[in-house]
GROMACS .gro file of C-alpha atoms in nm:
model
  387
    1MET     CA    1   1.482   0.544   0.502
    2GLY     CA    2   1.196   0.433   0.278
    3ARG     CA    3   0.862   0.602   0.237
    4THR     CA    4   0.586   0.554   0.492
    5VAL     CA    5   0.212   0.501   0.465
    6ARG     CA    6   0.169   0.871   0.549
    7ASP     CA    7   0.366   1.004   0.254
    8GLY     CA    8   0.154   1.204   0.011
    9LEU     CA    9  -0.128   1.249   0.263
   10ARG     CA   10  -0.206   1.581   0.431
   11LEU     CA   11  -0.238   1.468   0.789
   12THR     CA   12  -0.269   1.670   1.105
   13ALA     CA   13  -0.003   1.662   1.376
   14GLU     CA   14  -0.241   1.452   1.587
   15GLN     CA   15  -0.287   1.198   1.307
   16HIS     CA   16   0.090   1.170   1.264
   17GLN     CA   17   0.132   1.113   1.637
   18LEU     CA   18  -0.133   0.840   1.645
   19VAL     CA   19   0.013   0.657   1.347
   20GLU     CA   20   0.364   0.679   1.492
   21LEU     CA   21   0.234   0.552   1.827
   22ALA     CA   22   0.075   0.253   1.653
   23GLY     CA   23   0.394   0.185   1.460
   24ARG     CA   24   0.607   0.184   1.775
   25PHE     CA   25   0.361  -0.041   1.957
   26ALA     CA   26   0.360  -0.282   1.663
   27ALA     CA   27   0.739  -0.298   1.651
   28GLU     CA   28   0.807  -0.308   2.025
   29GLU     CA   29   0.512  -0.503   2.163
   30ILE     CA   30   0.327  -0.689   1.887
   31ARG     CA   31   0.597  -0.827   1.657
   32PRO     CA   32   0.807  -0.984   1.939
   33ARG     CA   33   0.500  -1.171   2.069
   34ALA     CA   34   0.346  -1.281   1.742
   35ARG     CA   35   0.507  -1.624   1.710
   36ALA     CA   36   0.427  -1.725   2.069
   37VAL     CA   37   0.066  -1.611   2.030
   38ASP     CA   38   0.033  -1.816   1.711
   39GLU     CA   39   0.172  -2.127   1.879
   40ALA     CA   40  -0.057  -2.083   2.183
   41ASP     CA   41  -0.337  -2.139   1.927
   42VAL     CA   42  -0.655  -2.067   2.127
   43GLU     CA   43  -0.548  -1.794   2.366
   44SER     CA   44  -0.584  -1.423   2.299
   45PRO     CA   45  -0.295  -1.209   2.434
   46LEU     CA   46  -0.502  -1.016   2.688
   47ASP     CA   47  -0.192  -0.855   2.839
   48LEU     CA   48  -0.126  -0.688   2.505
   49TRP     CA   49  -0.492  -0.582   2.499
   50ASP     CA   50  -0.442  -0.412   2.834
   51LYS     CA   51  -0.122  -0.240   2.719
   52ALA     CA   52  -0.290  -0.120   2.400
   53SER     CA   53  -0.593   0.011   2.589
   54ALA     CA   54  -0.371   0.213   2.822
   55LEU     CA   55  -0.239   0.394   2.512
   56GLY     CA   56  -0.583   0.450   2.361
   57LEU     CA   57  -0.527   0.200   2.081
   58THR     CA   58  -0.846   0.006   2.160
   59SER     CA   59  -1.067   0.317   2.166
   60PHE     CA   60  -0.928   0.569   1.917
   61MET     CA   61  -1.205   0.472   1.673
   62LEU     CA   62  -1.490   0.525   1.921
   63PRO     CA   63  -1.697   0.848   1.917
   64ALA     CA   64  -1.552   1.142   2.108
   65GLU     CA   65  -1.888   1.206   2.277
   66VAL     CA   66  -1.856   0.877   2.470
   67GLY     CA   67  -1.491   0.931   2.559
   68GLY     CA   68  -1.327   0.774   2.254
   69GLY     CA   69  -1.070   0.919   2.019
   70GLY     CA   70  -1.321   1.017   1.751
   71ALA     CA   71  -1.081   0.922   1.470
   72ASP     CA   72  -1.216   0.941   1.118
   73LEU     CA   73  -1.192   0.635   0.895
   74LEU     CA   74  -0.879   0.751   0.715
   75THR     CA   75  -0.696   0.778   1.046
   76GLN     CA   76  -0.827   0.436   1.145
   77VAL     CA   77  -0.697   0.293   0.817
   78LEU     CA   78  -0.346   0.426   0.875
   79ILE     CA   79  -0.338   0.301   1.234
   80GLN     CA   80  -0.473  -0.039   1.128
   81GLN     CA   81  -0.197  -0.071   0.870
   82GLU     CA   82   0.069  -0.005   1.131
   83LEU     CA   83  -0.072  -0.245   1.391
   84CYS     CA   84  -0.113  -0.520   1.133
   85HIS     CA   85   0.237  -0.461   1.001
   86GLY     CA   86   0.335  -0.597   1.342
   87ASP     CA   87   0.090  -0.889   1.324
   88ILE     CA   88  -0.249  -0.893   1.157
   89GLY     CA   89  -0.417  -1.118   1.413
   90ILE     CA   90  -0.304  -0.913   1.712
   91GLY     CA   91  -0.372  -0.589   1.524
   92ASN     CA   92  -0.727  -0.699   1.447
   93LEU     CA   93  -0.777  -0.800   1.810
   94ILE     CA   94  -0.669  -0.458   1.936
   95THR     CA   95  -0.917  -0.276   1.713
   96SER     CA   96  -1.202  -0.528   1.744
   97ASN     CA   97  -1.421  -0.307   1.963
   98GLY     CA   98  -1.453  -0.079   1.663
   99PHE     CA   99  -1.649  -0.353   1.484
  100PHE     CA  100  -1.887  -0.381   1.780
  101SER     CA  101  -1.929  -0.005   1.798
  102SER     CA  102  -2.033   0.036   1.435
  103PRO     CA  103  -2.390  -0.105   1.450
  104VAL     CA  104  -2.438   0.074   1.783
  105LYS     CA  105  -2.335   0.404   1.621
  106HIS     CA  106  -2.545   0.352   1.309
  107LEU     CA  107  -2.860   0.217   1.473
  108GLY     CA  108  -2.853   0.317   1.840
  109THR     CA  109  -3.005   0.615   2.014
  110PRO     CA  110  -2.778   0.870   2.188
  111GLU     CA  111  -2.864   0.702   2.519
  112GLN     CA  112  -2.772   0.358   2.382
  113ARG     CA  113  -2.446   0.485   2.235
  114ASP     CA  114  -2.350   0.625   2.573
  115ARG     CA  115  -2.463   0.316   2.765
  116PHE     CA  116  -2.297   0.058   2.542
  117LEU     CA  117  -1.988   0.241   2.412
  118ARG     CA  118  -1.865   0.451   2.704
  119PRO     CA  119  -1.747   0.141   2.898
  120LEU     CA  120  -1.521   0.060   2.603
  121THR     CA  121  -1.323   0.381   2.656
  122LYS     CA  122  -1.235   0.311   3.020
  123ASP     CA  123  -0.917   0.154   3.156
  124ARG     CA  124  -0.905  -0.222   3.089
  125PRO     CA  125  -1.216  -0.214   2.866
  126PRO     CA  126  -1.419  -0.528   2.803
  127LEU     CA  127  -1.384  -0.723   2.481
  128THR     CA  128  -1.690  -0.738   2.259
  129ALA     CA  129  -1.826  -0.948   1.975
  130VAL     CA  130  -2.065  -0.920   1.681
  131ALA     CA  131  -2.267  -1.233   1.604
  132VAL     CA  132  -2.396  -1.261   1.247
  133THR     CA  133  -2.269  -1.584   1.089
  134GLU     CA  134  -2.465  -1.907   1.141
  135PRO     CA  135  -2.401  -2.270   1.040
  136GLY     CA  136  -2.631  -2.225   0.741
  137SER     CA  137  -2.573  -1.855   0.676
  138GLY     CA  138  -2.240  -1.698   0.590
  139SER     CA  139  -2.212  -1.430   0.324
  140ASP     CA  140  -2.591  -1.429   0.279
  141ALA     CA  141  -2.669  -1.239   0.599
  142ALA     CA  142  -3.030  -1.191   0.495
  143SER     CA  143  -3.092  -1.563   0.543
  144ILE     CA  144  -3.011  -1.581   0.915
  145ARG     CA  145  -3.244  -1.807   1.114
  146THR     CA  146  -3.179  -1.694   1.472
  147SER     CA  147  -3.524  -1.578   1.582
  148ALA     CA  148  -3.634  -1.280   1.789
  149ARG     CA  149  -3.991  -1.298   1.923
  150ARG     CA  150  -4.147  -1.000   2.099
  151ASP     CA  151  -4.292  -1.083   2.440
  152GLY     CA  152  -4.413  -0.770   2.616
  153ASP     CA  153  -4.116  -0.550   2.704
  154GLU     CA  154  -3.868  -0.819   2.600
  155TYR     CA  155  -3.755  -1.018   2.300
  156VAL     CA  156  -3.686  -1.390   2.321
  157LEU     CA  157  -3.388  -1.500   2.110
  158ASN     CA  158  -3.326  -1.856   1.994
  159GLY     CA  159  -3.063  -1.983   1.754
  160GLN     CA  160  -2.699  -2.060   1.695
  161LYS     CA  161  -2.411  -1.844   1.575
  162THR     CA  162  -2.075  -1.968   1.458
  163TRP     CA  163  -1.723  -1.836   1.390
  164ILE     CA  164  -1.785  -1.548   1.630
  165SER     CA  165  -1.462  -1.358   1.691
  166ASN     CA  166  -1.378  -1.288   2.056
  167ALA     CA  167  -1.671  -1.503   2.172
  168PRO     CA  168  -1.476  -1.683   2.449
  169TYR     CA  169  -1.374  -1.348   2.602
  170ALA     CA  170  -1.651  -1.107   2.503
  171GLU     CA  171  -1.852  -0.952   2.783
  172VAL     CA  172  -2.119  -0.813   2.552
  173PHE     CA  173  -2.247  -0.906   2.204
  174VAL     CA  174  -2.435  -0.741   1.921
  175ILE     CA  175  -2.651  -1.026   1.797
  176PHE     CA  176  -2.837  -1.013   1.467
  177ALA     CA  177  -3.164  -1.206   1.462
  178THR     CA  178  -3.481  -1.201   1.255
  179VAL     CA  179  -3.834  -1.115   1.361
  180ASP     CA  180  -3.965  -1.270   1.038
  181PRO     CA  181  -3.751  -1.525   0.850
  182ALA     CA  182  -3.980  -1.516   0.546
  183SER     CA  183  -3.906  -1.148   0.490
  184ARG     CA  184  -3.529  -1.205   0.470
  185SER     CA  185  -3.340  -0.875   0.507
  186ARG     CA  186  -3.655  -0.687   0.610
  187GLY     CA  187  -3.679  -0.894   0.928
  188VAL     CA  188  -3.318  -0.864   1.046
  189THR     CA  189  -3.287  -0.680   1.377
  190ALA     CA  190  -2.990  -0.609   1.604
  191PHE     CA  191  -2.975  -0.655   1.982
  192VAL     CA  192  -2.712  -0.583   2.245
  193VAL     CA  193  -2.687  -0.887   2.474
  194PRO     CA  194  -2.459  -0.909   2.780
  195ARG     CA  195  -2.267  -1.234   2.815
  196ASP     CA  196  -2.423  -1.318   3.152
  197THR     CA  197  -2.778  -1.316   3.012
  198PRO     CA  198  -2.946  -1.648   3.102
  199GLY     CA  199  -2.965  -1.884   2.805
  200LEU     CA  200  -2.656  -1.748   2.625
  201ARG     CA  201  -2.379  -2.005   2.604
  202VAL     CA  202  -2.042  -1.998   2.429
  203GLY     CA  203  -1.892  -2.317   2.284
  204PRO     CA  204  -1.528  -2.427   2.292
  205PRO     CA  205  -1.279  -2.228   2.082
  206PHE     CA  206  -1.212  -2.332   1.723
  207ARG     CA  207  -0.862  -2.434   1.617
  208LYS     CA  208  -0.771  -2.230   1.313
  209MET     CA  209  -0.519  -2.205   1.033
  210GLY     CA  210  -0.411  -1.852   1.120
  211GLN     CA  211  -0.489  -1.527   1.303
  212ARG     CA  212  -0.499  -1.719   1.628
  213ALA     CA  213  -0.475  -1.404   1.840
  214ILE     CA  214  -0.849  -1.369   1.787
  215VAL     CA  215  -1.030  -1.672   1.925
  216ASN     CA  216  -1.354  -1.784   1.756
  217ALA     CA  217  -1.635  -1.999   1.891
  218GLU     CA  218  -2.003  -2.078   1.854
  219VAL     CA  219  -2.270  -1.889   2.047
  220PHE     CA  220  -2.590  -2.068   2.148
  221LEU     CA  221  -2.911  -1.881   2.233
  222ASP     CA  222  -3.178  -2.071   2.423
  223ASP     CA  223  -3.477  -1.852   2.519
  224VAL     CA  224  -3.247  -1.555   2.579
  225ARG     CA  225  -3.457  -1.263   2.705
  226VAL     CA  226  -3.344  -0.918   2.593
  227PRO     CA  227  -3.509  -0.591   2.701
  228VAL     CA  228  -3.670  -0.388   2.426
  229ASP     CA  229  -3.437  -0.098   2.508
  230ASN     CA  230  -3.144  -0.322   2.405
  231ARG     CA  231  -3.279  -0.338   2.050
  232LEU     CA  232  -3.075  -0.122   1.813
  233GLY     CA  233  -3.304   0.073   1.584
  234GLU     CA  234  -3.648  -0.046   1.486
  235GLU     CA  235  -3.745  -0.398   1.387
  236GLY     CA  236  -3.609  -0.475   1.043
  237GLN     CA  237  -3.341  -0.205   1.043
  238GLY     CA  238  -3.060  -0.441   1.138
  239PHE     CA  239  -2.965  -0.541   0.786
  240ALA     CA  240  -2.914  -0.183   0.672
  241GLY     CA  241  -2.705  -0.120   0.983
  242LEU     CA  242  -2.500  -0.432   0.912
  243MET     CA  243  -2.433  -0.325   0.552
  244ARG     CA  244  -2.324   0.018   0.672
  245THR     CA  245  -2.097  -0.157   0.923
  246PHE     CA  246  -1.947  -0.364   0.641
  247ASP     CA  247  -1.883  -0.048   0.437
  248ALA     CA  248  -1.633   0.060   0.703
  249SER     CA  249  -1.507  -0.278   0.819
  250ARG     CA  250  -1.423  -0.397   0.468
  251ILE     CA  251  -1.213  -0.086   0.417
  252LEU     CA  252  -1.036  -0.163   0.744
  253ILE     CA  253  -0.972  -0.518   0.623
  254GLY     CA  254  -0.813  -0.359   0.317
  255ALA     CA  255  -0.591  -0.162   0.555
  256ALA     CA  256  -0.507  -0.466   0.769
  257THR     CA  257  -0.410  -0.673   0.467
  258THR     CA  258  -0.202  -0.386   0.329
  259GLY     CA  259  -0.007  -0.383   0.655
  260LEU     CA  260   0.044  -0.759   0.631
  261ALA     CA  261   0.153  -0.741   0.267
  262ARG     CA  262   0.396  -0.462   0.352
  263ALA     CA  263   0.544  -0.674   0.630
  264ALA     CA  264   0.598  -0.957   0.383
  265LEU     CA  265   0.760  -0.719   0.134
  266ASP     CA  266   0.989  -0.569   0.397
  267PHE     CA  267   1.103  -0.909   0.523
  268ALA     CA  268   1.152  -1.060   0.178
  269SER     CA  269   1.344  -0.753   0.055
  270ALA     CA  270   1.579  -0.759   0.353
  271TYR     CA  271   1.636  -1.133   0.315
  272ALA     CA  272   1.700  -1.105  -0.059
  273ALA     CA  273   1.960  -0.834   0.003
  274GLN     CA  274   2.171  -1.053   0.233
  275ARG     CA  275   2.110  -1.405   0.098
  276GLU     CA  276   2.368  -1.500  -0.167
  277GLN     CA  277   2.341  -1.758  -0.443
  278PHE     CA  278   2.578  -1.796  -0.740
  279GLY     CA  279   2.807  -1.537  -0.583
  280VAL     CA  280   2.565  -1.244  -0.556
  281PRO     CA  281   2.270  -1.140  -0.336
  282ILE     CA  282   1.958  -1.302  -0.471
  283HIS     CA  283   1.785  -0.966  -0.524
  284ARG     CA  284   2.024  -0.916  -0.814
  285HIS     CA  285   1.873  -1.214  -0.993
  286GLN     CA  286   1.599  -1.093  -1.222
  287ALA     CA  287   1.344  -1.355  -1.114
  288VAL     CA  288   1.369  -1.244  -0.752
  289ALA     CA  289   1.393  -0.874  -0.835
  290PHE     CA  290   1.080  -0.887  -1.048
  291ARG     CA  291   0.894  -1.075  -0.775
  292LEU     CA  292   0.984  -0.805  -0.525
  293ALA     CA  293   0.880  -0.539  -0.775
  294ASP     CA  294   0.541  -0.705  -0.813
  295MET     CA  295   0.505  -0.724  -0.434
  296ALA     CA  296   0.582  -0.352  -0.398
  297THR     CA  297   0.332  -0.263  -0.671
  298ARG     CA  298   0.060  -0.472  -0.507
  299VAL     CA  299   0.125  -0.315  -0.166
  300ASP     CA  300   0.088   0.033  -0.309
  301THR     CA  301  -0.222  -0.065  -0.505
  302SER     CA  302  -0.388  -0.196  -0.190
  303HIS     CA  303  -0.285   0.112   0.006
  304LEU     CA  304  -0.417   0.357  -0.251
  305LEU     CA  305  -0.751   0.179  -0.295
  306THR     CA  306  -0.800   0.168   0.081
  307VAL     CA  307  -0.712   0.534   0.131
  308ARG     CA  308  -0.949   0.636  -0.149
  309ALA     CA  309  -1.235   0.434  -0.004
  310ALA     CA  310  -1.177   0.574   0.346
  311THR     CA  311  -1.163   0.930   0.214
  312LEU     CA  312  -1.491   0.886   0.027
  313TYR     CA  313  -1.649   0.732   0.338
  314ASP     CA  314  -1.539   1.027   0.553
  315GLU     CA  315  -1.687   1.265   0.297
  316GLY     CA  316  -2.025   1.097   0.333
  317HIS     CA  317  -2.040   0.912   0.003
  318ALA     CA  318  -2.198   0.570  -0.049
  319VAL     CA  319  -1.897   0.338  -0.072
  320ALA     CA  320  -2.029  -0.019  -0.099
  321GLN     CA  321  -1.843  -0.067  -0.428
  322GLU     CA  322  -1.522   0.105  -0.316
  323SER     CA  323  -1.511  -0.082   0.015
  324ALA     CA  324  -1.559  -0.412  -0.169
  325MET     CA  325  -1.269  -0.320  -0.399
  326ALA     CA  326  -1.048  -0.233  -0.102
  327LYS     CA  327  -1.119  -0.565   0.067
  328LEU     CA  328  -1.096  -0.773  -0.250
  329VAL     CA  329  -0.769  -0.626  -0.371
  330GLY     CA  330  -0.617  -0.597  -0.025
  331SER     CA  331  -0.691  -0.956   0.074
  332GLU     CA  332  -0.589  -1.113  -0.255
  333ASN     CA  333  -0.272  -0.903  -0.274
  334ALA     CA  334  -0.183  -1.004   0.082
  335MET     CA  335  -0.224  -1.369  -0.011
  336TRP     CA  336  -0.009  -1.316  -0.320
  337CYS     CA  337   0.260  -1.120  -0.136
  338THR     CA  338   0.290  -1.361   0.154
  339HIS     CA  339   0.317  -1.651  -0.090
  340ALA     CA  340   0.582  -1.456  -0.279
  341ALA     CA  341   0.771  -1.398   0.045
  342VAL     CA  342   0.771  -1.770   0.119
  343GLN     CA  343   0.897  -1.835  -0.232
  344THR     CA  344   1.173  -1.577  -0.192
  345LEU     CA  345   1.299  -1.742   0.126
  346GLY     CA  346   1.284  -2.085  -0.035
  347GLY     CA  347   1.320  -2.364   0.219
  348TYR     CA  348   1.348  -2.114   0.504
  349GLY     CA  349   1.012  -1.972   0.401
  350TYR     CA  350   0.857  -2.308   0.483
  351SER     CA  351   1.008  -2.305   0.831
  352ARG     CA  352   0.817  -2.189   1.136
  353ASP     CA  353   1.138  -2.021   1.251
  354TYR     CA  354   1.062  -1.745   1.001
  355PRO     CA  355   0.743  -1.536   1.007
  356VAL     CA  356   0.647  -1.559   0.641
  357GLU     CA  357   0.483  -1.902   0.668
  358ARG     CA  358   0.265  -1.768   0.950
  359TRP     CA  359   0.180  -1.459   0.749
  360MET     CA  360   0.066  -1.671   0.456
  361ARG     CA  361  -0.165  -1.865   0.689
  362ASP     CA  362  -0.292  -1.540   0.839
  363ALA     CA  363  -0.365  -1.386   0.500
  364LYS     CA  364  -0.607  -1.656   0.390
  365LEU     CA  365  -0.877  -1.557   0.638
  366GLU     CA  366  -0.922  -1.217   0.479
  367GLU     CA  367  -1.031  -1.369   0.147
  368ILE     CA  368  -1.315  -1.533   0.341
  369GLU     CA  369  -1.444  -1.324   0.634
  370GLU     CA  370  -1.702  -1.046   0.602
  371GLY     CA  371  -1.788  -1.163   0.254
  372THR     CA  372  -1.567  -1.387   0.042
  373SER     CA  373  -1.381  -1.261  -0.262
  374ASP     CA  374  -1.668  -1.393  -0.472
  375ILE     CA  375  -1.912  -1.179  -0.275
  376GLN     CA  376  -1.692  -0.871  -0.314
  377ARG     CA  377  -1.689  -0.921  -0.690
  378LEU     CA  378  -2.067  -0.954  -0.684
  379VAL     CA  379  -2.099  -0.625  -0.493
  380ILE     CA  380  -1.866  -0.453  -0.737
  381ALA     CA  381  -2.050  -0.592  -1.040
  382ARG     CA  382  -2.384  -0.477  -0.902
  383GLY     CA  383  -2.236  -0.132  -0.851
  384LEU     CA  384  -2.134  -0.124  -1.215
  385GLY     CA  385  -2.486  -0.212  -1.317
  386ALA     CA  386  -2.624   0.078  -1.110
  387ARG     CA  387  -2.414   0.338  -1.290
   0.00000   0.00000   0.00000
């Protein structure tokens, strides 16, 4: 048996159990459904969501004080790898409430954390969404135009969000708006907005290249009234909360893409061991063997960068640079490894009967979302300048 993602790490018995649980769920529940979910295109597998929630896999990352698992980021990284080894789209869906919880944890009061996060730890928890991206604002989150105007004990939100994950199913949103567009990041403020709030409307789902288990859509806000006690933090604190959220979520993207790259390596290695050309298994041809060696090296590189970033995060260090490295290397290595897997399978790699073509489509998203590879390099370069 080969090494696992836990080798070399000093984990508790509970951490081992959680990672093993995630691995079994990925192998027994996620992987067998992945192709059908991809072909369904704009339908999230909510039955898998329910099964995962019954095992605590949708809430292990939530704070213990609200009924969650209280897992540190390193544990989350290892679980994310296992789930996404089964399928990265379904794995990301299962852990998506963690993304919603992050700005609530960083900006919310104890009362808000209990009010907004405790329902996510119950049986059959609601899905959630975080709305940042706009038609004219992607990686530059400081330039959002969705407005928030104070009106007595309420705020009135107007604007449009796009590419919002889980939007067609989400029962509650964290929406980032600005109280002063001219002040850029200093005006960004976060609000928790229930789906049934008058004036909030969700558009039709987008048809996507990959990761179809998570359905994306636009969110329209037309004079949406939000109570002041649904504001997270003070006015203008939203951007800092969002950046802190990205510190963790980019590390988790590094973990997700490591799981995907490892799946591609495992599949390509097994195929190369049984496929024969010129009288021998193709893994005995140097061109194929070296490709597999490069895949293995990239998988380990992504894993080690992600574990380091998560460890530093758990120790309380500022990790903007390290999280950017984890996401950059993880996403680009996943793209490289899935392409290499397709190449190793040759014509079969181009067939939808084999998973590697789907994995290559799935990998591309991670070079784009939550800051493109260009943005990650910019963050890293700025960190170098601050040394």
